[in-house]
Tab-separated table of C-alpha atoms in Angstrom:
chain	number	residue	atom	x	y	z
F	657	UNK	CA	0.053	-0.003	0.020
F	658	UNK	CA	1.211	3.547	-0.722
F	659	UNK	CA	0.701	6.624	1.392
F	660	UNK	CA	-1.245	9.708	0.218
F	661	UNK	CA	0.961	11.400	-2.235
F	662	UNK	CA	0.520	14.791	-3.883
F	663	UNK	CA	2.426	15.412	-7.066
F	664	UNK	CA	2.424	18.165	-9.740
F	665	UNK	CA	3.126	17.785	-13.424
F	666	UNK	CA	6.256	19.473	-14.555
F	667	UNK	CA	8.649	19.569	-17.467
F	668	UNK	CA	7.328	17.814	-20.557
F	669	UNK	CA	4.559	15.781	-18.756
F	670	UNK	CA	1.175	16.020	-20.330
F	671	UNK	CA	-0.454	16.617	-16.928
F	672	UNK	CA	1.685	19.835	-16.202
F	673	UNK	CA	-0.092	22.301	-14.079
F	674	UNK	CA	-2.234	19.968	-12.033
F	675	UNK	CA	-1.862	18.531	-8.608
F	676	UNK	CA	-2.541	14.835	-8.143
F	677	UNK	CA	-3.559	13.379	-4.813
F	678	UNK	CA	-2.907	9.677	-4.786
F	679	UNK	CA	-4.521	7.329	-2.318
F	680	UNK	CA	-3.779	3.891	-1.042
F	681	UNK	CA	-4.588	0.916	-3.255
F	682	UNK	CA	-5.766	-2.547	-2.653
F	683	UNK	CA	-8.710	-4.423	-1.354
F	684	UNK	CA	-7.994	-3.389	2.317
F	685	UNK	CA	-7.857	0.343	1.525
F	686	UNK	CA	-10.816	2.556	2.323
F	687	UNK	CA	-13.037	3.359	-0.763
F	688	UNK	CA	-12.252	7.104	-0.568
F	689	UNK	CA	-8.530	6.482	-1.006
F	690	UNK	CA	-8.648	4.191	-4.055
F	691	UNK	CA	-7.584	6.140	-7.014
F	692	UNK	CA	-6.059	9.519	-7.867
F	693	UNK	CA	-7.443	13.066	-7.751
F	694	UNK	CA	-5.948	15.875	-9.786
F	695	UNK	CA	-6.319	19.544	-9.043
F	696	UNK	CA	-5.512	22.065	-11.646
F	697	UNK	CA	-3.714	25.342	-10.797
F	698	UNK	CA	-6.757	27.206	-12.105
F	699	UNK	CA	-8.946	25.592	-9.456
F	700	UNK	CA	-6.614	26.738	-6.677
F	701	UNK	CA	-6.569	30.231	-8.186
F	702	UNK	CA	-10.395	30.392	-8.280
F	703	UNK	CA	-10.642	29.183	-4.624
F	704	UNK	CA	-8.027	31.862	-3.659
F	705	UNK	CA	-9.804	34.597	-5.500
F	706	UNK	CA	-13.187	33.902	-4.139
F	707	UNK	CA	-11.829	33.680	-0.553
F	708	UNK	CA	-10.049	36.933	-0.991
F	709	UNK	CA	-13.113	38.711	-2.292
F	710	UNK	CA	-15.167	37.582	0.779
F	711	UNK	CA	-12.937	39.637	3.194
F	712	UNK	CA	-14.513	43.034	4.247
F	713	UNK	CA	-12.409	45.908	2.978
F	714	UNK	CA	-11.515	44.394	-0.277
F	715	UNK	CA	-12.814	46.376	-3.133
F	716	UNK	CA	-11.533	44.239	-6.020
F	717	UNK	CA	-8.583	42.199	-7.203
F	718	UNK	CA	-6.095	42.881	-9.930
F	719	UNK	CA	-3.628	45.622	-10.674
F	720	UNK	CA	-4.715	48.730	-12.604
F	721	UNK	CA	-4.299	47.428	-16.125
F	722	UNK	CA	-5.664	44.041	-15.288
F	723	UNK	CA	-8.800	45.652	-14.010
F	724	UNK	CA	-9.144	47.853	-17.042
F	725	UNK	CA	-8.822	44.880	-19.407
F	726	UNK	CA	-11.110	42.738	-17.298
F	727	UNK	CA	-13.783	45.475	-17.366
F	728	UNK	CA	-13.695	45.582	-21.136
F	729	UNK	CA	-13.579	41.736	-21.350
F	730	UNK	CA	-16.674	41.497	-19.148
F	731	UNK	CA	-18.745	43.694	-21.533
F	732	UNK	CA	-17.838	41.339	-24.390
F	733	UNK	CA	-20.298	38.395	-24.507
F	734	UNK	CA	-18.556	35.241	-23.304
F	735	UNK	CA	-15.385	37.174	-22.276
F	736	UNK	CA	-15.783	37.547	-18.493
F	737	UNK	CA	-14.693	34.036	-17.530
F	738	UNK	CA	-11.404	35.141	-16.012
F	739	UNK	CA	-12.842	37.686	-13.511
F	740	UNK	CA	-12.509	35.265	-10.575
F	741	UNK	CA	-8.865	34.787	-11.062
F	742	UNK	CA	-7.914	38.360	-12.046
F	743	UNK	CA	-5.130	39.437	-9.666
F	744	UNK	CA	-4.414	35.901	-8.519
F	745	UNK	CA	-1.312	33.925	-9.239
F	746	UNK	CA	-0.640	30.453	-7.708
F	747	UNK	CA	2.248	28.025	-7.678
F	748	UNK	CA	1.308	24.557	-6.772
F	749	UNK	CA	3.967	22.031	-5.748
F	750	UNK	CA	3.829	18.342	-4.711
F	751	UNK	CA	2.232	18.999	-1.380
F	752	UNK	CA	2.221	22.814	-0.987
F	753	UNK	CA	0.922	25.851	-2.724
F	754	UNK	CA	1.842	29.525	-2.712
F	755	UNK	CA	-0.565	32.391	-3.651
F	756	UNK	CA	0.172	35.963	-4.848
F	757	UNK	CA	-2.790	38.472	-4.739
F	758	UNK	CA	-3.049	41.971	-6.172
F	759	UNK	CA	-5.822	43.767	-4.268
F	760	UNK	CA	-7.567	47.076	-4.115
F	761	UNK	CA	-8.848	48.037	-0.586
F	762	UNK	CA	-11.600	50.422	0.451
F	763	UNK	CA	-10.533	53.792	1.772
F	764	UNK	CA	-10.570	54.009	5.555
F	765	UNK	CA	-9.835	50.356	6.398
F	766	UNK	CA	-6.725	48.982	8.095
F	767	UNK	CA	-4.626	47.628	5.300
F	768	UNK	CA	-2.721	45.470	7.811
F	769	UNK	CA	-6.028	43.982	9.126
F	770	UNK	CA	-7.416	43.396	5.697
F	771	UNK	CA	-4.178	41.748	4.540
F	772	UNK	CA	-4.265	39.428	7.608
F	773	UNK	CA	-7.882	38.683	6.983
F	774	UNK	CA	-7.229	37.774	3.329
F	775	UNK	CA	-4.353	35.482	4.396
F	776	UNK	CA	-6.475	33.683	6.935
F	777	UNK	CA	-9.436	33.241	4.567
F	778	UNK	CA	-7.239	32.082	1.544
F	779	UNK	CA	-5.275	29.704	3.570
F	780	UNK	CA	-8.377	28.151	5.331
F	781	UNK	CA	-10.269	27.842	1.939
F	782	UNK	CA	-7.453	26.378	-0.117
F	783	UNK	CA	-6.227	23.946	2.561
F	784	UNK	CA	-9.812	22.806	3.429
F	785	UNK	CA	-10.916	22.363	-0.118
F	786	UNK	CA	-7.678	20.912	-1.794
F	787	UNK	CA	-5.687	19.358	1.057
F	788	UNK	CA	-2.643	21.191	-0.035
F	789	UNK	CA	-0.634	23.067	2.545
F	790	UNK	CA	-0.410	26.853	1.758
F	791	UNK	CA	3.081	28.044	2.526
F	792	UNK	CA	2.573	31.736	1.825
F	793	UNK	CA	-0.006	34.295	0.673
F	794	UNK	CA	1.569	37.446	-0.597
F	795	UNK	CA	-0.773	40.457	-0.664
F	796	UNK	CA	0.173	43.485	-2.911
F	797	UNK	CA	-2.021	46.510	-2.267
F	798	UNK	CA	-2.116	48.216	-5.620
F	799	UNK	CA	-4.760	50.837	-4.993
F	800	UNK	CA	-7.177	52.359	-2.511
F	801	UNK	CA	-10.801	52.818	-3.717
F	802	UNK	CA	-12.082	56.193	-2.803
F	803	UNK	CA	-15.819	56.901	-2.392
F	804	UNK	CA	-15.625	59.560	-5.144
F	805	UNK	CA	-14.127	57.000	-7.604
F	806	UNK	CA	-17.536	55.135	-8.040
F	807	UNK	CA	-19.274	58.336	-9.034
F	808	UNK	CA	-16.719	59.089	-11.756
F	809	UNK	CA	-16.749	55.545	-13.125
F	810	UNK	CA	-20.499	55.485	-13.697
F	811	UNK	CA	-21.154	56.023	-17.421
F	812	UNK	CA	-23.300	58.949	-18.596
F	813	UNK	CA	-26.839	58.103	-19.540
F	814	UNK	CA	-26.147	59.439	-23.084
F	815	UNK	CA	-27.270	62.424	-24.875
F	816	UNK	CA	-29.917	60.677	-27.007
F	817	UNK	CA	-32.937	58.631	-25.955
């Protein structure tokens, strides 16, 4: 029987970019450990992105240009699929994962507290859902959302009706 093993494709392997959780084999092994589970990097990125957005004080994820391109992409039919992972980069190893986040915080919140909340939420969600150990969550605060920004961002109703 083998122990639970997590491995990631690399080099020229066809399963590069996925994490594989391998269970014990044989008739005596529990049913839930018989076989292999693979977790793609994109899955970990989505989990981390959703967990980061749940933290109070986070306005959005992504650096300035990524947000601008994402806003354009979301207006194109069928082009908004990457919004969840915008501003999220993950590295998945054999048993561990590292997450890098670019965030925009609301004006007036404690950036230190928000970053700590993001780390706690992301680590909890990724470890609970994937079984990977999260070794670090790096938070880069790229901007502060001011209350006046939203008024300026709203499009005009147009001149013609």
